[in-house]
Tab-separated table of C-alpha atoms in Angstrom:
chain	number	residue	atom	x	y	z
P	1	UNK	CA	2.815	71.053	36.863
P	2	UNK	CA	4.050	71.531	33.174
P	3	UNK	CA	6.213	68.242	33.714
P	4	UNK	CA	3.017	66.419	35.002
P	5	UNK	CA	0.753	67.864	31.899
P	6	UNK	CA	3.467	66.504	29.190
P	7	UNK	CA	3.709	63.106	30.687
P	8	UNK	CA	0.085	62.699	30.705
P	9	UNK	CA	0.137	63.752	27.175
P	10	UNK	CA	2.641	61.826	25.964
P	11	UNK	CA	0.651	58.786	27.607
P	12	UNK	CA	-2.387	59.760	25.762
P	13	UNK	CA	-0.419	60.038	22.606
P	14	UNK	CA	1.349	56.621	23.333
P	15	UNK	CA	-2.521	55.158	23.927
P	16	UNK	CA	-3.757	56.199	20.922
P	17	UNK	CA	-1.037	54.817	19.074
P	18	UNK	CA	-1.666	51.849	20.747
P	19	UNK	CA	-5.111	51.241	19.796
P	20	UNK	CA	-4.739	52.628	16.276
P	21	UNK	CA	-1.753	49.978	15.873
P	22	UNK	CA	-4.092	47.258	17.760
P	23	UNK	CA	-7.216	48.274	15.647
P	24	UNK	CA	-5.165	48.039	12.237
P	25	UNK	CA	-4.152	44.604	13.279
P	26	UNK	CA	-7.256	43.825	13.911
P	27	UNK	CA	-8.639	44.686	10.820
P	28	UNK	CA	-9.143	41.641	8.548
P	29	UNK	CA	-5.737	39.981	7.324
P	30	UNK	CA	-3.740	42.911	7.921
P	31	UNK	CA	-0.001	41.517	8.348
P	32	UNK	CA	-1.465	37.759	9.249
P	33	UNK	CA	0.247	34.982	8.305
P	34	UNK	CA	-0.454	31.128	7.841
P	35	UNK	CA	1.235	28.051	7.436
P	36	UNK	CA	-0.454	25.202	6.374
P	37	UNK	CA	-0.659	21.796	3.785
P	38	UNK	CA	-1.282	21.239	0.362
P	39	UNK	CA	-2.195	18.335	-1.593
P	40	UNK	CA	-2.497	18.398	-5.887
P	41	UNK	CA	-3.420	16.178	-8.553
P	42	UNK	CA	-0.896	17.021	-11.920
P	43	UNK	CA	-1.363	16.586	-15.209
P	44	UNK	CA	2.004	15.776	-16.188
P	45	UNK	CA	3.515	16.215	-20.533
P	46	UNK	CA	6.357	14.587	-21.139
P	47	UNK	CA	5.843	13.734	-24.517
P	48	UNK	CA	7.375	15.452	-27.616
P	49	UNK	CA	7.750	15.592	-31.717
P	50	UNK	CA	11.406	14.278	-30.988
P	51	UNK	CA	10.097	10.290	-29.630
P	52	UNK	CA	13.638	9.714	-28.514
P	53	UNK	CA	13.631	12.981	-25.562
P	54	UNK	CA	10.156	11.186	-24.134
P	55	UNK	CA	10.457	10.611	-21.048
P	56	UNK	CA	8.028	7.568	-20.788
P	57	UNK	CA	6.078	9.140	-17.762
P	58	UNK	CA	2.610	8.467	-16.752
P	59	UNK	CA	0.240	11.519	-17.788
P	60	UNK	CA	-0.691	12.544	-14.073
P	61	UNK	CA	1.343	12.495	-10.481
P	62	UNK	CA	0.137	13.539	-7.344
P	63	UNK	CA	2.145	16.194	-4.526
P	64	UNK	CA	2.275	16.443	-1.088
P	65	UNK	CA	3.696	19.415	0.470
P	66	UNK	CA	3.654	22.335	3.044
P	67	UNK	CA	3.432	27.001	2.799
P	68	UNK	CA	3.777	29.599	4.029
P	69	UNK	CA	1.525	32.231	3.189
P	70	UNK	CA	0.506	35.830	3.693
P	71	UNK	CA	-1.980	38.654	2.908
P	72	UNK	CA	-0.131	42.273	3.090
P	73	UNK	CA	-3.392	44.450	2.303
P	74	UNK	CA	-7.269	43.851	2.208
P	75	UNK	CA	-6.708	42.339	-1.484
P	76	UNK	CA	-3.407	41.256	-2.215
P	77	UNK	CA	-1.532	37.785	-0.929
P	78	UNK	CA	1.317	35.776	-1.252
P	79	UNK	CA	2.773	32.505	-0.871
P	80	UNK	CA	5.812	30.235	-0.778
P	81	UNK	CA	6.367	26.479	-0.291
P	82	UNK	CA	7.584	22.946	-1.234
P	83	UNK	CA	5.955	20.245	-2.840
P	84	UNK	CA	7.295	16.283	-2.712
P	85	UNK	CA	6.056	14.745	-5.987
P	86	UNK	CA	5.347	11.086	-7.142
P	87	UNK	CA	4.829	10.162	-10.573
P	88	UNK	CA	4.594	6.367	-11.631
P	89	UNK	CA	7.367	5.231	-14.314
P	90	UNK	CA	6.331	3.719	-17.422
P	91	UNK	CA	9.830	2.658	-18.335
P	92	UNK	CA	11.317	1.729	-14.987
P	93	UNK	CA	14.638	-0.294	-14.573
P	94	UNK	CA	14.982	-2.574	-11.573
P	95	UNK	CA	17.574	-3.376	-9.256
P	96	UNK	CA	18.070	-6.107	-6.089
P	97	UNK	CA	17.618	-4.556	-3.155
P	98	UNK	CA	18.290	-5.844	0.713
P	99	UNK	CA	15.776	-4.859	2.826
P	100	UNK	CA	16.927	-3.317	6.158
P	101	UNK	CA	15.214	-5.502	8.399
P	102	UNK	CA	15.645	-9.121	6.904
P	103	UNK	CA	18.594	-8.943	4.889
P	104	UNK	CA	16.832	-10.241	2.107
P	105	UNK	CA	16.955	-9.111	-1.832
P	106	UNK	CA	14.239	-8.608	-3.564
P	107	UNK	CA	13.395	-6.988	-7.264
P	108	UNK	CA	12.173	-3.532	-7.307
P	109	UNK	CA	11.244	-0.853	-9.771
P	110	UNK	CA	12.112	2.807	-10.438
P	111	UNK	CA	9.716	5.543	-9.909
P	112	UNK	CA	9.883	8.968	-10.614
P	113	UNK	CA	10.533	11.226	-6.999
P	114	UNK	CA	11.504	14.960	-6.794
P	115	UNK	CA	9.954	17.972	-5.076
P	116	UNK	CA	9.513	21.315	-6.552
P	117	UNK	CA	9.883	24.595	-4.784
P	118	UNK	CA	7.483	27.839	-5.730
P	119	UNK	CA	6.791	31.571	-5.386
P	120	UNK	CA	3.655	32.973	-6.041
P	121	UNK	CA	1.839	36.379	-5.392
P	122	UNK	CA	-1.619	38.315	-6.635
P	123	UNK	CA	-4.947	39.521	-5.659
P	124	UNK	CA	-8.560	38.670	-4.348
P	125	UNK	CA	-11.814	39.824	-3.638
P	126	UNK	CA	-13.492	39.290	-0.338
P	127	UNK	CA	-17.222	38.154	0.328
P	128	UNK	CA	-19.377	37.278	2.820
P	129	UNK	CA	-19.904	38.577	6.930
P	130	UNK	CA	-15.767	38.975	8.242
P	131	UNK	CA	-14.533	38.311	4.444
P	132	UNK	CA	-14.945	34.235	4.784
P	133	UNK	CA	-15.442	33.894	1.204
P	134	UNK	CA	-12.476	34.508	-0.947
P	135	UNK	CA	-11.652	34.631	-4.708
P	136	UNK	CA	-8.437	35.650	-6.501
P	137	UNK	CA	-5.791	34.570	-9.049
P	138	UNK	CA	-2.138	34.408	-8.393
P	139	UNK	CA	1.142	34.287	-10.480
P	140	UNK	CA	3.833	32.182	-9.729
P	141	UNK	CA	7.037	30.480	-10.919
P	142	UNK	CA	7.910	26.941	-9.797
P	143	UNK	CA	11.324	25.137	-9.952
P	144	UNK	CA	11.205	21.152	-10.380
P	145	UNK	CA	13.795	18.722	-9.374
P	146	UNK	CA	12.588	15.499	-10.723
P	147	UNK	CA	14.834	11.963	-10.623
P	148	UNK	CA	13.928	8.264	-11.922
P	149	UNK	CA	15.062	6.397	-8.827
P	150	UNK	CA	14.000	3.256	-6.711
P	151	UNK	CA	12.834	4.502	-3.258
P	152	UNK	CA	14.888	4.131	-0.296
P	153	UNK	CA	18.022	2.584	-2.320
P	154	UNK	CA	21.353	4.707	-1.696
P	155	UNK	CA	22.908	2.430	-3.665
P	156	UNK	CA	20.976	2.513	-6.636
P	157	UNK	CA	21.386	4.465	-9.649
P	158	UNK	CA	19.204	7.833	-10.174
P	159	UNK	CA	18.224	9.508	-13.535
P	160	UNK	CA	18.290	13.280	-13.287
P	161	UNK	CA	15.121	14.264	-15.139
P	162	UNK	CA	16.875	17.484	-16.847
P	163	UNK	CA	14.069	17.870	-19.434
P	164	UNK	CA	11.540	18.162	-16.756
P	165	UNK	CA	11.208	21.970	-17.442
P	166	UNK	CA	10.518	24.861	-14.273
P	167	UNK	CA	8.067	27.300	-15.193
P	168	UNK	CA	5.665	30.174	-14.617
P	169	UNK	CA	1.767	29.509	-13.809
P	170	UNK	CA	-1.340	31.423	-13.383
P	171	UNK	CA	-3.646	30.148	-10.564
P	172	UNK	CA	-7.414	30.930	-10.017
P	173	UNK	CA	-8.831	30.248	-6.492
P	174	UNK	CA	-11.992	30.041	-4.221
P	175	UNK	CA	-10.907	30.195	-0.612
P	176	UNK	CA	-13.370	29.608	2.421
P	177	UNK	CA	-12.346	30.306	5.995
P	178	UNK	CA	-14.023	28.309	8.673
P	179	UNK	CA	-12.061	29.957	11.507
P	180	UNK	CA	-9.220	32.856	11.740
P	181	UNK	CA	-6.841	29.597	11.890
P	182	UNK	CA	-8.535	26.849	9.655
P	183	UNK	CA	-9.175	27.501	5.701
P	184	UNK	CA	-9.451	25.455	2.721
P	185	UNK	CA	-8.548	26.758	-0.486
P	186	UNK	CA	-9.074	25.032	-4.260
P	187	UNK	CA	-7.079	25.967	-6.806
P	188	UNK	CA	-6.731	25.432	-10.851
P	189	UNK	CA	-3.185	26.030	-11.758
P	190	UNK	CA	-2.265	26.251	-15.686
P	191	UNK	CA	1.936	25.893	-16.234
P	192	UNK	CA	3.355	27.228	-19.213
P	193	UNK	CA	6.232	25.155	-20.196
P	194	UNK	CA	6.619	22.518	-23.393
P	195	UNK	CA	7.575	19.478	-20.960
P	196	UNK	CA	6.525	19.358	-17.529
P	197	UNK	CA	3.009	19.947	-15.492
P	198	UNK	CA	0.531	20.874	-17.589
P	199	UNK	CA	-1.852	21.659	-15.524
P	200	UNK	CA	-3.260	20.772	-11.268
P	201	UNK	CA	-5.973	20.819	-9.002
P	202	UNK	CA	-4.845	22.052	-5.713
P	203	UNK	CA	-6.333	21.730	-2.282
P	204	UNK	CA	-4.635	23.314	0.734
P	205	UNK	CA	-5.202	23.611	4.341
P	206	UNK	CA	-4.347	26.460	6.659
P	207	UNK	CA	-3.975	25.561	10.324
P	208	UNK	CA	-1.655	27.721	11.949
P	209	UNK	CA	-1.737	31.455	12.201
P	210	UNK	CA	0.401	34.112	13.714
């Protein structure tokens, strides 16, 4: 009889567990995590006083790139993800190149390629019915690896961009979620660095939670 009246309470104890644990993950962004895309527009300085370091860059790019992102309480998040990044050249060299298909050379131009890699973590404030209406700031540091190159040329020569500095960045945001899966969050981020981004206007789009 004892044995009976233990198991029975152990079950009970083991249920309520179970539905504290299920009603905690339940609760709004509580250990949920998204992937998802991002898109920016940079404002790109790579001019200094020293003319001869320029690096003869057109003053904006544009990114393409993908997260990973996560909220660990009701008001703090985080985030991590790569970024492939296009910025025309305004002092391009050019090269003959064969084209795969035809076998025939042609004359093209250097551009500037590279992809950056960040961090970033902070807080928000949630509004609206089920928190759909979010906004926050982060901090974040982001490492660049820029080259002058022509696109799809093994053969042709590449320009490290070495002055193309990494930095730290702050990053207000307004975040709306349409679904517990689809979001879309804008985003102002300021770098602070001498040459590099300046400054972007971020767009991303979650789509995949688990």
């Amino acid at each position: 009889m004892r044995c009976t009246i233990k198991v029975l309470l152990n079950l009970a104890l083991i249920s309520m567990l179970l539905t504290y644990t299920k009603v905690r993950a339940n609760d709004l962004d509580f250990y949920k995590y998204h992937i998802g895309v991002k898109t920016s527009y940079l404002n790109v300085n790579n001019q200094t006083n020293k003319p001869a370091q320029d690096l003869f860059l057109e003053d904006f790019g544009a990114s393409l790139g993908a997260f990973y992102s996560g909220q660990y309480n009701s008001y703090m998040s985080f985030a991590v993800g790569i970024d492939f990044i296009y910025i025309e050249d305004k002092l391009p060299f050019s090269e003959s190149v064969r084209n795969e298909f035809t076998g025939e050379l042609s004359s093209k131009e250097s551009s500037i390629f590279g992809k950056a890699i960040y961090a970033e973590g902070g807080i928000f404030y949630p509004f609206l019915y089920q928190n759909q209406l979010q906004i926050g700031i982060l901090g974040g540091y982001r490492y660049n690896d820029l080259t002058r190159t022509i696109f799809r040329c093994e053969q042709c020569q590449e320009q490290e961009l070495y002055q193309f500095e990494n930095s730290a960045y702050v990053k207000p945001f307004i975040k709306y979620k349409f679904s517990a899966r689809f979001s879309l969050q804008i985003a102002y981020s300021h770098y602070f660095n001498e040459m590099g981004f300046d400054n972007s206007i971020d767009l991303q789009v979650t789509l995949v939670k688990f």
